[in-house]
XYZ file of C-alpha atoms in Angstrom:
777
model
C -19.331 -17.866 8.420
C -16.317 -19.133 10.337
C -12.690 -18.151 9.787
C -9.615 -19.699 11.346
C -7.575 -17.115 13.235
C -4.053 -16.663 11.864
C -1.263 -14.827 13.662
C 0.972 -12.393 11.801
C 4.233 -10.986 13.120
C 4.925 -7.603 14.711
C 6.952 -4.603 13.626
C 10.246 -4.966 11.798
C 11.291 -1.321 12.221
C 10.785 -1.457 15.991
C 13.038 -4.508 16.234
C 15.734 -2.904 14.076
C 15.719 0.153 16.326
C 16.131 -2.069 19.384
C 19.097 -3.827 17.758
C 21.149 -0.669 18.234
C 22.669 -0.674 14.761
C 22.867 2.207 12.316
C 19.853 1.859 10.048
C 20.676 2.752 6.441
C 18.548 4.951 4.238
C 17.114 1.758 2.748
C 16.564 -0.594 5.707
C 16.112 -3.409 3.209
C 19.891 -3.286 2.568
C 20.250 -5.013 5.937
C 19.095 -8.221 4.237
C 22.550 -8.241 2.636
C 24.708 -6.673 5.335
C 23.124 -8.143 8.504
C 21.344 -11.339 7.422
C 21.813 -12.994 10.840
C 20.095 -10.052 12.534
C 17.089 -10.351 10.244
C 16.948 -14.116 10.668
C 17.011 -13.695 14.442
C 14.110 -11.199 14.330
C 12.031 -13.601 12.251
C 12.935 -16.421 14.641
C 11.777 -14.399 17.640
C 8.400 -13.846 15.996
C 8.145 -17.532 15.152
C 8.887 -18.422 18.771
C 6.237 -15.909 19.905
C 3.583 -17.693 17.844
C 3.528 -16.016 14.418
C 2.341 -18.160 11.537
C 3.188 -15.594 8.839
C 6.301 -13.409 8.910
C 6.853 -10.424 6.646
C 10.192 -10.383 4.812
C 12.197 -7.171 5.173
C 11.167 -5.971 1.690
C 8.679 -3.196 2.478
C 10.508 -0.461 0.540
C 12.509 -2.612 -1.887
C 11.244 -1.076 -5.119
C 13.450 -0.352 -8.144
C 12.640 3.335 -7.675
C 13.503 3.598 -3.989
C 16.645 1.471 -4.269
C 18.115 3.250 -7.276
C 21.031 4.522 -5.135
C 21.471 1.359 -3.074
C 24.731 -0.590 -3.475
C 22.543 -3.663 -4.006
C 19.979 -4.416 -6.683
C 16.375 -4.500 -5.546
C 15.856 -8.064 -6.789
C 18.794 -9.528 -4.870
C 17.680 -7.636 -1.759
C 14.152 -9.076 -2.105
C 15.461 -12.603 -2.652
C 17.707 -12.232 0.392
C 14.808 -10.891 2.471
C 12.625 -13.905 1.687
C 15.559 -16.247 2.280
C 16.191 -14.678 5.699
C 12.516 -15.113 6.620
C 12.625 -18.794 5.656
C 15.855 -19.481 7.543
C 14.770 -17.569 10.635
C 11.205 -18.875 10.795
C 11.066 -22.195 8.921
C 7.655 -23.182 10.313
C 6.048 -19.901 9.163
C 4.867 -18.707 5.791
C 7.240 -16.121 4.346
C 5.422 -13.091 2.915
C 6.773 -10.774 0.254
C 6.079 -7.419 1.918
C 5.230 -4.594 -0.513
C 4.747 -1.018 0.670
C 3.799 2.203 -1.146
C 6.193 3.602 -3.729
C 6.397 7.036 -2.118
C 5.137 8.806 -5.231
C 1.986 10.888 -5.628
C -0.229 9.147 -8.169
C -2.274 10.732 -10.916
C -4.471 12.733 -10.811
C -3.001 14.147 -7.575
C 0.581 13.906 -8.812
C 2.482 12.964 -11.952
C 3.262 9.298 -11.278
C 1.096 7.266 -13.635
C -0.814 4.076 -12.994
C 1.289 2.363 -15.629
C 4.532 3.421 -13.942
C 3.280 2.158 -10.589
C 2.180 -1.138 -12.114
C 5.610 -1.692 -13.664
C 7.353 -1.046 -10.342
C 5.095 -3.485 -8.505
C 5.368 -6.088 -11.265
C 9.154 -6.104 -10.942
C 8.863 -6.509 -7.164
C 6.418 -9.408 -7.517
C 8.639 -11.198 -10.014
C 11.666 -10.770 -7.748
C 9.680 -12.203 -4.807
C 8.460 -15.318 -6.588
C 9.937 -17.595 -3.875
C 7.578 -16.213 -1.202
C 4.531 -18.112 0.104
C 2.203 -15.139 -0.209
C 2.193 -11.449 -1.073
C 1.295 -8.747 1.443
C 0.555 -5.251 0.154
C 0.462 -2.971 3.206
C 0.355 0.578 4.579
C -1.364 1.868 1.439
C -3.358 5.100 1.417
C -4.081 5.591 -2.299
C -6.650 3.126 -3.650
C -5.400 3.545 -7.230
C -1.822 2.716 -6.225
C -3.192 -0.247 -4.284
C -5.056 -1.382 -7.392
C -1.837 -1.204 -9.422
C -0.107 -3.377 -6.812
C -2.914 -5.950 -6.686
C -3.090 -6.229 -10.465
C 0.689 -6.605 -10.643
C 0.472 -9.395 -8.075
C -2.410 -11.165 -9.802
C -0.990 -10.861 -13.313
C 2.574 -11.893 -12.450
C 2.081 -14.486 -9.709
C -0.267 -17.207 -8.500
C 0.418 -16.482 -4.805
C -2.331 -15.433 -2.369
C -2.570 -11.665 -1.976
C -3.301 -9.928 1.347
C -3.915 -6.169 1.329
C -4.030 -3.673 4.185
C -4.538 0.075 3.989
C -3.858 2.736 6.612
C -6.892 4.709 7.745
C -6.965 7.858 9.828
C -9.299 8.497 12.746
C -11.910 10.066 10.419
C -12.467 6.679 8.765
C -10.685 7.619 5.541
C -7.165 7.205 4.251
C -4.811 10.118 3.689
C -6.157 10.445 0.135
C -9.810 10.193 1.214
C -10.571 6.536 0.409
C -13.531 5.089 2.329
C -13.617 1.670 3.974
C -16.514 0.527 1.794
C -14.726 1.662 -1.371
C -11.625 -0.240 -0.308
C -13.644 -3.394 0.356
C -15.632 -3.212 -2.861
C -12.602 -2.536 -5.060
C -10.126 -4.989 -3.537
C -12.620 -7.834 -3.278
C -13.532 -7.237 -6.918
C -9.861 -7.381 -7.930
C -9.466 -10.781 -6.295
C -7.628 -10.029 -3.047
C -7.630 -13.016 -0.683
C -7.807 -11.045 2.574
C -8.126 -7.307 3.275
C -7.911 -5.016 6.258
C -5.913 -2.384 8.108
C -2.431 -1.734 9.414
C -0.489 1.107 11.007
C -1.667 4.700 11.769
C -3.764 3.819 14.845
C -3.930 1.496 17.828
C -6.229 -1.514 18.274
C -8.719 0.451 20.369
C -9.312 2.885 17.498
C -9.218 0.161 14.836
C -12.181 -1.786 16.244
C -14.797 0.496 14.661
C -13.070 0.155 11.284
C -13.037 -3.649 11.522
C -16.764 -3.678 12.346
C -17.485 -1.524 9.296
C -15.313 -3.622 7.008
C -16.861 -6.870 8.272
C -20.237 -5.572 7.072
C -18.791 -4.788 3.624
C -16.968 -7.987 2.718
C -16.993 -11.753 3.104
C -13.202 -11.965 2.840
C -11.015 -12.626 5.910
C -10.351 -9.311 7.669
C -6.787 -8.359 8.657
C -5.971 -6.185 11.684
C -2.343 -5.145 12.291
C -2.530 -2.018 14.483
C 0.209 -0.034 16.179
C 0.956 -0.436 19.888
C -1.272 2.539 20.646
C 0.015 6.075 20.087
C 3.544 7.497 20.406
C 4.403 8.858 23.858
C 5.463 12.514 23.429
C 8.050 12.262 26.185
C 9.870 9.144 24.984
C 8.773 8.538 21.410
C 7.780 4.993 22.341
C 4.221 3.684 22.009
C 1.910 3.805 24.996
C 0.427 0.277 25.095
C 1.805 -2.659 27.041
C 1.572 -6.137 25.462
C -1.257 -7.108 27.855
C -3.298 -3.993 27.111
C -2.689 -4.460 23.395
C -3.964 -8.051 23.637
C -7.131 -7.025 25.453
C -8.028 -4.682 22.612
C -7.082 -7.282 19.998
C -9.764 -9.523 21.495
C -12.253 -6.761 20.660
C -10.977 -6.770 17.081
C -11.611 -10.502 16.791
C -15.138 -10.006 18.091
C -15.556 -7.198 15.544
C -14.669 -9.605 12.719
C -10.870 -9.769 12.346
C -9.367 -13.221 11.809
C -5.837 -12.381 10.608
C -4.121 -10.432 13.391
C -0.691 -9.068 14.221
C 1.090 -5.868 15.185
C 2.590 -2.867 13.438
C 4.700 0.037 14.759
C 5.780 -0.321 18.377
C 4.992 -4.038 18.671
C 7.577 -6.772 19.246
C 7.550 -10.535 19.999
C 6.087 -9.924 23.463
C 3.001 -8.395 21.856
C 2.631 -11.310 19.453
C 3.046 -13.831 22.278
C 0.107 -12.208 24.072
C -2.220 -12.682 21.075
C -0.937 -16.088 19.942
C -3.361 -17.807 22.325
C -6.079 -17.360 19.666
C -4.054 -19.199 17.022
C -6.195 -21.512 14.845
C -9.379 -20.833 16.797
C -12.538 -20.172 14.825
C -13.916 -16.632 14.546
C -17.570 -16.290 13.555
C -18.932 -13.576 11.326
C -22.317 -13.109 9.641
C -22.333 -13.489 5.858
C -22.918 -10.358 3.815
C -25.311 -10.403 0.900
C -23.898 -8.907 -2.299
C -25.475 -5.584 -3.174
C -24.249 -4.713 -6.659
C -22.912 -1.334 -5.576
C -20.348 0.745 -7.462
C -17.858 3.233 -6.100
C -15.002 5.637 -6.559
C -12.304 5.823 -3.901
C -14.194 8.727 -2.313
C -17.804 7.536 -2.642
C -19.525 4.169 -2.337
C -22.943 4.422 -3.964
C -25.920 2.721 -2.337
C -28.471 1.524 -4.886
C -31.317 1.099 -2.392
C -32.761 4.378 -3.649
C -33.130 5.608 -7.227
C -29.808 6.867 -8.587
C -30.065 9.072 -11.707
C -27.493 8.351 -14.415
C -26.310 11.411 -16.350
C -26.452 10.793 -20.096
C -24.646 13.818 -21.530
C -21.042 12.531 -21.784
C -21.852 11.077 -25.159
C -21.040 12.402 -28.670
C -24.320 11.322 -30.305
C -25.931 14.429 -31.768
C -23.589 16.783 -29.880
C -21.248 18.677 -32.212
C -19.420 20.516 -29.428
C -18.737 17.245 -27.638
C -17.530 15.650 -30.869
C -15.146 18.566 -31.362
C -13.882 18.155 -27.794
C -13.091 14.491 -28.446
C -11.233 15.258 -31.668
C -9.243 18.048 -29.988
C -8.786 16.129 -26.702
C -10.414 19.023 -24.854
C -10.749 17.097 -21.600
C -11.665 20.195 -19.602
C -14.843 20.605 -21.641
C -15.792 16.996 -20.974
C -15.000 17.506 -17.290
C -17.219 20.598 -17.197
C -20.160 18.496 -18.428
C -19.488 16.000 -15.640
C -19.422 18.764 -13.036
C -22.618 20.301 -14.412
C -24.407 16.944 -14.239
C -23.223 16.303 -10.692
C -24.473 19.697 -9.599
C -27.818 18.927 -11.258
C -28.175 15.738 -9.212
C -26.598 12.903 -11.216
C -25.259 10.081 -9.051
C -23.607 8.046 -11.837
C -22.177 9.343 -15.095
C -22.483 7.416 -18.351
C -19.231 7.839 -20.318
C -19.205 7.225 -24.061
C -16.269 8.554 -26.111
C -16.697 6.568 -29.332
C -16.540 8.779 -32.448
C -14.951 8.438 -35.926
C -11.376 9.748 -35.884
C -10.961 9.166 -32.138
C -8.767 6.422 -30.658
C -11.517 5.187 -28.343
C -9.244 2.941 -26.268
C -6.801 5.738 -25.470
C -9.535 8.357 -25.095
C -11.545 6.238 -22.648
C -8.509 5.952 -20.387
C -7.779 9.686 -20.581
C -11.377 10.707 -19.931
C -11.708 8.353 -16.947
C -8.572 9.851 -15.395
C -9.756 13.404 -16.042
C -13.267 12.854 -14.713
C -11.972 11.205 -11.554
C -9.822 14.263 -10.892
C -12.843 16.584 -10.739
C -15.872 14.539 -9.596
C -16.330 11.762 -7.070
C -19.245 10.080 -8.864
C -19.038 6.469 -10.106
C -18.786 6.036 -13.865
C -20.721 3.785 -16.239
C -18.216 3.028 -19.020
C -20.195 2.828 -22.224
C -18.728 1.290 -25.379
C -19.249 -1.477 -27.912
C -15.450 -1.838 -28.011
C -14.314 -4.360 -25.396
C -10.755 -2.990 -25.491
C -12.047 0.480 -24.641
C -14.034 -0.957 -21.735
C -10.946 -2.701 -20.396
C -8.794 0.408 -20.769
C -11.342 2.409 -18.790
C -11.809 -0.275 -16.144
C -8.060 -0.581 -15.643
C -7.554 3.172 -15.203
C -10.623 3.513 -12.965
C -10.084 4.220 -9.271
C -12.778 2.126 -7.567
C -15.441 -0.274 -8.840
C -16.976 0.824 -12.177
C -19.956 -0.390 -14.194
C -19.626 -1.539 -17.810
C -22.175 -0.894 -20.528
C -22.832 -3.500 -21.859
C -23.485 -7.170 -22.614
C -26.574 -8.747 -24.143
C -27.920 -12.216 -24.761
C -25.487 -12.520 -27.671
C -22.813 -15.088 -26.846
C -19.975 -13.063 -28.393
C -20.871 -9.995 -26.322
C -20.841 -11.966 -23.074
C -17.599 -13.720 -23.931
C -15.958 -10.363 -24.678
C -17.166 -8.363 -21.669
C -17.702 -10.799 -18.784
C -13.978 -11.600 -18.424
C -13.258 -7.865 -18.112
C -16.001 -7.449 -15.510
C -14.658 -10.402 -13.522
C -11.043 -9.219 -13.610
C -11.822 -5.688 -12.440
C -14.803 -6.518 -10.234
C -17.182 -4.353 -12.268
C -20.970 -4.268 -12.401
C -22.404 -4.922 -15.886
C -25.386 -3.553 -17.797
C -27.222 -6.426 -19.507
C -29.372 -5.503 -22.510
C -32.358 -7.811 -22.952
C -31.816 -8.590 -26.607
C -29.957 -11.288 -28.509
C -28.972 -12.342 -32.040
C -32.658 -12.123 -33.031
C -33.020 -8.531 -31.894
C -35.341 -7.081 -29.238
C -38.209 -9.405 -28.233
C -41.684 -8.000 -28.581
C -42.965 -9.163 -25.203
C -41.780 -9.188 -21.588
C -41.703 -12.980 -21.336
C -39.104 -13.344 -24.076
C -36.965 -10.561 -22.583
C -37.025 -12.349 -19.235
C -35.888 -15.574 -20.916
C -32.852 -13.692 -22.214
C -32.158 -12.431 -18.696
C -32.024 -16.064 -17.483
C -29.409 -16.920 -20.119
C -27.346 -13.891 -19.144
C -27.531 -14.821 -15.443
C -26.381 -18.388 -16.155
C -23.484 -17.211 -18.294
C -22.452 -14.626 -15.705
C -22.295 -17.347 -13.055
C -19.947 -19.362 -15.284
C -17.559 -16.424 -15.180
C -17.946 -16.028 -11.425
C -19.922 -12.793 -11.660
C -22.473 -12.377 -8.908
C -26.098 -11.798 -9.854
C -26.100 -8.610 -7.807
C -23.610 -7.104 -10.271
C -26.015 -7.417 -13.217
C -28.051 -4.321 -14.077
C -30.780 -5.249 -16.552
C -31.855 -2.892 -19.305
C -35.413 -3.772 -20.411
C -34.946 -1.400 -23.392
C -37.047 1.623 -24.284
C -38.744 1.672 -27.679
C -40.026 4.953 -29.063
C -43.803 5.401 -28.855
C -43.956 6.984 -32.294
C -42.821 3.723 -33.934
C -43.882 0.991 -31.484
C -46.608 2.329 -29.186
C -47.351 -1.041 -27.522
C -43.765 -1.688 -26.443
C -43.783 0.736 -23.489
C -46.120 -1.592 -21.573
C -43.829 -4.590 -22.245
C -40.829 -2.641 -20.983
C -42.675 -1.756 -17.777
C -43.767 -5.390 -17.267
C -40.139 -6.522 -17.645
C -38.900 -3.982 -15.114
C -41.580 -4.992 -12.631
C -40.737 -8.710 -12.956
C -36.996 -8.130 -12.514
C -37.626 -5.821 -9.574
C -39.651 -8.530 -7.814
C -36.696 -10.875 -8.202
C -34.379 -8.339 -6.537
C -32.448 -7.115 -9.575
C -31.396 -3.564 -10.327
C -32.742 -2.183 -13.589
C -31.397 0.584 -15.809
C -33.188 2.330 -18.665
C -32.531 5.039 -21.254
C -35.794 6.801 -20.467
C -35.834 9.627 -23.020
C -35.879 7.230 -26.001
C -39.622 6.856 -25.347
C -40.437 10.285 -26.779
C -38.155 10.377 -29.808
C -39.823 11.958 -32.858
C -42.790 13.369 -30.883
C -43.693 16.944 -29.874
C -43.472 18.070 -26.224
C -40.985 15.316 -25.457
C -40.510 16.303 -21.812
C -44.131 15.618 -20.911
C -44.031 12.110 -22.386
C -40.618 11.317 -20.934
C -41.629 12.532 -17.482
C -44.806 10.422 -17.507
C -42.966 7.304 -18.650
C -40.251 7.927 -16.046
C -42.869 8.060 -13.280
C -44.397 4.772 -14.468
C -40.986 3.090 -14.716
C -40.055 4.227 -11.202
C -43.340 2.827 -9.930
C -42.495 -0.491 -11.621
C -39.158 -0.581 -9.761
C -36.646 1.157 -12.031
C -33.416 1.712 -10.092
C -31.139 3.540 -12.517
C -32.850 5.940 -14.943
C -30.512 7.301 -17.623
C -31.756 10.849 -18.163
C -30.770 14.425 -18.850
C -30.386 15.447 -15.213
C -30.354 19.111 -16.219
C -34.099 18.905 -16.870
C -35.726 19.787 -13.545
C -38.962 18.002 -14.455
C -37.177 14.641 -14.511
C -35.265 15.191 -11.283
C -38.412 16.460 -9.567
C -40.202 13.261 -10.573
C -37.453 11.096 -9.060
C -37.484 12.987 -5.756
C -41.254 12.788 -5.544
C -41.250 9.066 -6.425
C -38.784 8.313 -3.608
C -40.970 10.230 -1.165
C -44.134 8.368 -2.191
C -42.295 5.004 -2.063
C -41.132 5.637 1.501
C -37.467 5.913 0.505
C -37.031 9.485 1.708
C -37.110 9.454 5.544
C -38.640 12.625 7.004
C -39.031 13.932 3.428
C -35.486 15.265 3.741
C -34.542 15.187 0.049
C -37.968 16.460 -1.010
C -37.767 19.426 1.353
C -34.182 20.163 0.321
C -35.216 20.286 -3.326
C -38.493 22.182 -3.102
C -38.833 24.133 0.143
C -36.317 26.819 -0.740
C -37.332 27.427 -4.351
C -37.864 31.135 -4.139
C -36.928 32.120 -7.657
C -38.383 31.215 -11.008
C -36.801 28.406 -12.947
C -34.281 29.582 -15.501
C -35.130 29.035 -19.149
C -33.422 26.033 -20.666
C -29.774 26.677 -21.488
C -29.505 29.913 -19.478
C -27.576 28.574 -16.499
C -25.022 30.803 -14.776
C -21.787 31.381 -16.676
C -18.650 29.687 -15.382
C -16.588 32.059 -13.253
C -12.848 32.006 -12.660
C -13.346 31.107 -9.004
C -15.637 28.233 -9.952
C -13.138 26.970 -12.550
C -10.391 26.927 -9.902
C -12.671 25.241 -7.365
C -13.608 22.543 -9.874
C -10.051 22.020 -11.113
C -10.726 23.008 -14.746
C -7.281 24.003 -16.008
C -8.177 25.119 -19.524
C -11.214 27.136 -18.446
C -9.203 28.705 -15.607
C -6.533 29.844 -18.082
C -9.074 31.327 -20.517
C -11.074 33.069 -17.790
C -7.914 34.434 -16.127
C -6.874 36.033 -19.430
C -10.334 37.527 -19.811
C -10.351 38.921 -16.267
C -6.895 40.451 -16.762
C -8.426 42.679 -19.432
C -10.361 44.517 -16.708
C -8.440 43.846 -13.486
C -4.827 44.269 -12.353
C -2.749 41.076 -12.009
C -2.212 41.400 -8.273
C -5.884 42.247 -7.759
C -6.781 39.060 -9.622
C -4.679 37.085 -7.152
C -6.178 38.766 -4.104
C -9.805 39.074 -5.247
C -10.253 35.961 -7.385
C -7.597 33.317 -6.837
C -7.099 33.493 -3.072
C -10.869 33.526 -2.284
C -11.299 30.498 -4.556
C -8.524 28.627 -2.735
C -9.997 29.641 0.612
C -13.336 28.156 -0.437
C -11.575 24.958 -1.505
C -9.813 24.906 1.861
C -13.064 25.296 3.773
C -14.684 22.497 1.754
C -11.655 20.294 2.405
C -11.764 20.931 6.153
C -15.514 20.205 6.222
C -15.069 16.893 4.410
C -16.898 18.102 1.289
C -13.763 17.858 -0.837
C -10.861 15.461 -0.401
C -7.188 15.390 -1.300
C -7.603 14.615 -5.032
C -9.945 17.590 -5.490
C -7.735 19.807 -3.314
C -4.724 19.106 -5.528
C -6.768 19.410 -8.709
C -7.809 22.906 -7.607
C -4.205 23.675 -6.708
C -3.108 22.773 -10.240
C -5.761 25.052 -11.736
C -4.540 27.815 -9.441
C -1.006 27.217 -10.724
C -2.313 27.683 -14.270
C -3.783 31.041 -13.244
C -0.476 32.008 -11.624
C 1.297 31.231 -14.893
C -1.012 33.633 -16.711
C -0.417 36.313 -14.073
C 3.350 35.822 -14.228
C 3.300 36.216 -18.007
C 1.521 39.568 -17.666
C 3.821 40.726 -14.863
C 6.908 39.747 -16.834
C 5.679 41.730 -19.839
C 5.244 44.844 -17.671
C 8.471 44.319 -15.646
C 6.342 44.132 -12.502
C 7.449 42.067 -9.525
C 5.540 39.030 -8.463
C 4.088 39.311 -5.001
C 5.780 37.239 -2.297
C 3.921 37.052 0.993
C 6.826 35.319 2.717
C 9.576 32.756 2.217
C 9.317 29.344 3.847
C 11.909 26.576 4.078
C 10.484 23.062 3.905
C 12.228 19.710 4.330
C 11.671 16.055 5.089
C 14.023 15.326 7.982
C 17.194 13.272 7.829
C 16.673 9.534 7.420
C 13.172 9.923 6.003
C 12.637 9.545 2.256
C 8.858 10.074 2.237
C 7.984 13.511 0.922
C 4.450 13.217 -0.444
C 2.937 15.196 2.426
C 5.577 17.905 2.209
C 5.070 18.275 -1.516
C 1.326 18.681 -1.098
C 1.779 21.431 1.493
C 4.369 23.126 -0.741
C 2.011 23.149 -3.725
C -0.819 24.746 -1.778
C 1.427 27.344 -0.083
C 2.838 28.441 -3.435
C -0.674 29.075 -4.684
C -1.178 31.483 -1.801
C 1.829 33.528 -3.009
C 4.390 32.147 -0.552
C 7.861 31.361 -1.823
C 8.902 27.848 -0.791
C 12.530 26.728 -0.612
C 12.258 22.960 -0.789
C 15.322 21.207 0.650
C 13.940 17.816 -0.372
C 14.027 14.606 1.639
C 16.596 13.027 3.954
C 17.700 16.566 4.863
C 20.547 16.965 7.402
C 19.804 19.385 10.274
C 22.850 21.459 9.338
C 21.508 22.135 5.840
C 18.236 23.426 7.296
C 20.182 25.572 9.789
C 22.505 27.044 7.148
C 19.657 27.858 4.753
C 17.613 29.568 7.468
C 20.600 31.591 8.664
C 21.704 32.710 5.202
C 18.219 33.601 3.947
C 16.932 34.983 7.275
C 13.938 32.668 7.098
C 10.979 33.300 9.412
C 9.091 30.001 8.966
C 10.326 26.413 8.597
C 8.223 23.351 7.836
C 9.566 19.906 8.810
C 7.980 16.606 7.797
C 8.432 13.022 9.019
C 6.507 9.854 8.240
C 8.619 7.302 10.115
C 8.907 6.983 13.881
C 12.598 6.204 13.412
C 13.247 9.748 12.121
C 11.487 11.715 14.847
C 14.785 12.058 16.678
C 16.229 13.754 13.582
C 13.281 16.180 13.647
C 13.941 16.945 17.296
C 17.643 17.567 16.606
C 16.799 19.877 13.703
C 14.479 21.909 15.933
C 17.100 22.100 18.687
C 19.722 23.323 16.210
C 17.400 26.000 14.804
C 16.695 27.233 18.315
C 20.411 28.114 18.699
C 20.060 30.901 16.123
C 19.975 34.479 17.517
C 16.517 34.916 15.961
C 15.052 31.416 15.615
C 12.368 30.939 12.973
C 8.898 29.711 13.737
C 8.726 25.974 13.134
C 5.748 23.936 11.964
C 5.903 20.151 11.894
C 3.689 17.529 10.305
C 3.479 13.904 9.283
C 1.519 10.744 9.960
C 3.496 9.810 13.100
C 3.101 13.203 14.766
C 0.500 14.535 17.173
C -0.057 18.058 18.458
C 1.204 17.056 21.900
C 4.336 15.501 20.437
C 4.970 18.694 18.444
C 4.832 20.716 21.663
C 7.207 18.320 23.403
C 9.740 18.837 20.611
C 9.295 22.601 21.089
C 7.875 23.155 17.624
C 5.730 26.284 17.363
C 2.967 24.700 15.300
C 1.520 21.307 14.444
C 0.200 21.253 10.861
C -2.459 18.596 10.295
C -2.680 19.142 6.541
C -1.969 21.556 3.707
C -4.751 23.963 4.611
C -3.478 24.126 8.178
C -0.084 25.085 6.747
C -1.688 28.072 4.998
C -3.304 29.184 8.273
C 0.061 28.990 10.051
C 1.846 30.933 7.295
C -0.758 33.672 7.441
C -0.333 33.932 11.191
C 3.467 34.056 11.028
C 3.675 36.607 8.220
C 0.699 38.660 9.406
C -1.159 38.578 6.083
C -4.553 37.173 7.123
């Protein structure tokens, strides 16, 4: 494949800093107060060779501009107008940044609220030539922005996310998950901006180029900030030499982010309109969450137990909206080896559309596994697909025209994979040939809707042996034929033994035969070891388990007898906190407080659980959504403890008081709020001074309260000077506090240069620092 290279502009913030003017809290206000300045900046980028310039609208959301003297829509219109006047030969892009709110399930800002904010921005920017959604770290927030753009505009949509050096965003999103989700939603070009320099971005571009056939965007910073000066460490020439590597890695839409200016763009404009070659990627039919992209090259068991059929306790949970119980089933299936979870919430008396959305949100707060949304109600499927963070699978369509017309548009809009049942208006065919004919009709119809063949998972259908003993062979023939053609197949395996004694033996035998025929996605009860053992053994025999790694992991260390069915270990309080099960954590905390003192519960149960979560987070086993989910469960336990302490007039333990603030000029406080939440769960009192905090307020609070530890946060390079001034002022106190600093623009070296005592990489690092300062390791 060949892509024409297009040149973007460089940084707006860097140019505003160089202009020497006072930058307001909302830099977008400058569109109204200094239009000539903005027009001149756009003109300089046009002269340097940019073909697309970003309007100064990055933070112009209704939420962020609530206190601005100007309305967000007039500021956006002025920003686009300034871009057109300043750079008439360039395309003017409506620039949309993150909203600065922590999205569900990590925070309280809902998908619907985010969508409404972005929709208003898109409508206000209707005069732009294209829409650029940039500097995103949360895939769900990004999805809300893309959907708002697609549903309220016909403009092209470019999307870039900011990845850290570990190859994930701040919230844990993977590159492959980003590619799969955004391409499925209809983005026109995707890639990276900010956070890192072009030398570090090259590996990310190579990975992304293997995951997508869309044009790849690369808009890196000018290297890293220099601790001594605060400026970035790359010259325009050095920046350009690394940008050449990015083009060779697959980027075809290139520009600069923080620290770059027209000189940087001039040095890369020589590649304008040249052709960049990239190999074409074959579609794979994968599914993902933001944290996990699932490869279907090996057998992936689908857990079947999130389904009310024949399960009275599950039915009760749906009627009572006991989402924690449903989440506990998901966790149990993941621990048993499920790689995808089938989710069916249809039951009389339940609003299936609303419940599907709620269950999807809850499950994605506690497990990272992809979900197979299972419903005969197309509205429920759409509600689940819309709320889903990643690329889901939908269950199902069939050869019936009405089914395809109802579900395929949903699959296309949200980029979902689809289960295709091989039946039609005449029922289930009796032989493999007729089932394959139905598959051809489904494939043709899917292509009409623009759904790739790789996103069709065919269900050859399992008929029970007790009623139709000859149908098992036809099912296996169908699977084998579809497998030869390269399709993924899915099958409800346990149906084979319905109504017969010793069901496990029959089901296990049929499962082995289906795997041999090429079954990719067996829907089974993953809690039955016999089934999971069969899958592991089948992969080994088929050569899909290099060095017998999974086989050895499963069998080599089996030193104890298998537990009888249904006698698994009881859920403990620590496990409930680790898994983020709020209701169970509350119940178990009350039970434990019958035999243990409140403060002992904190020290012996809650803190060890949080420590285990912290270790898993640091090791990359858990990510930010799970960390915050555990933190919320810990807060629930604290509430129970506080109730008991209040009833006995006991004092709540306080291991130390910490002042935290986002520095003056910076209105981004997501990181600070995350650290605050985790510290509070470790029994530290946190005085939160909020965002845009003047140095004097920090100083006065520390002096009056005799504070021993201060945490300062900054996300913008333009506010690092305010952080430095705050530290300098605190150091004038007779007994200065210890100071920890953090934020995306900071490094450990930069923290030392500012004379901070600690550099906090993340929330768990903040806990380590607090323990060291207060001496309560």
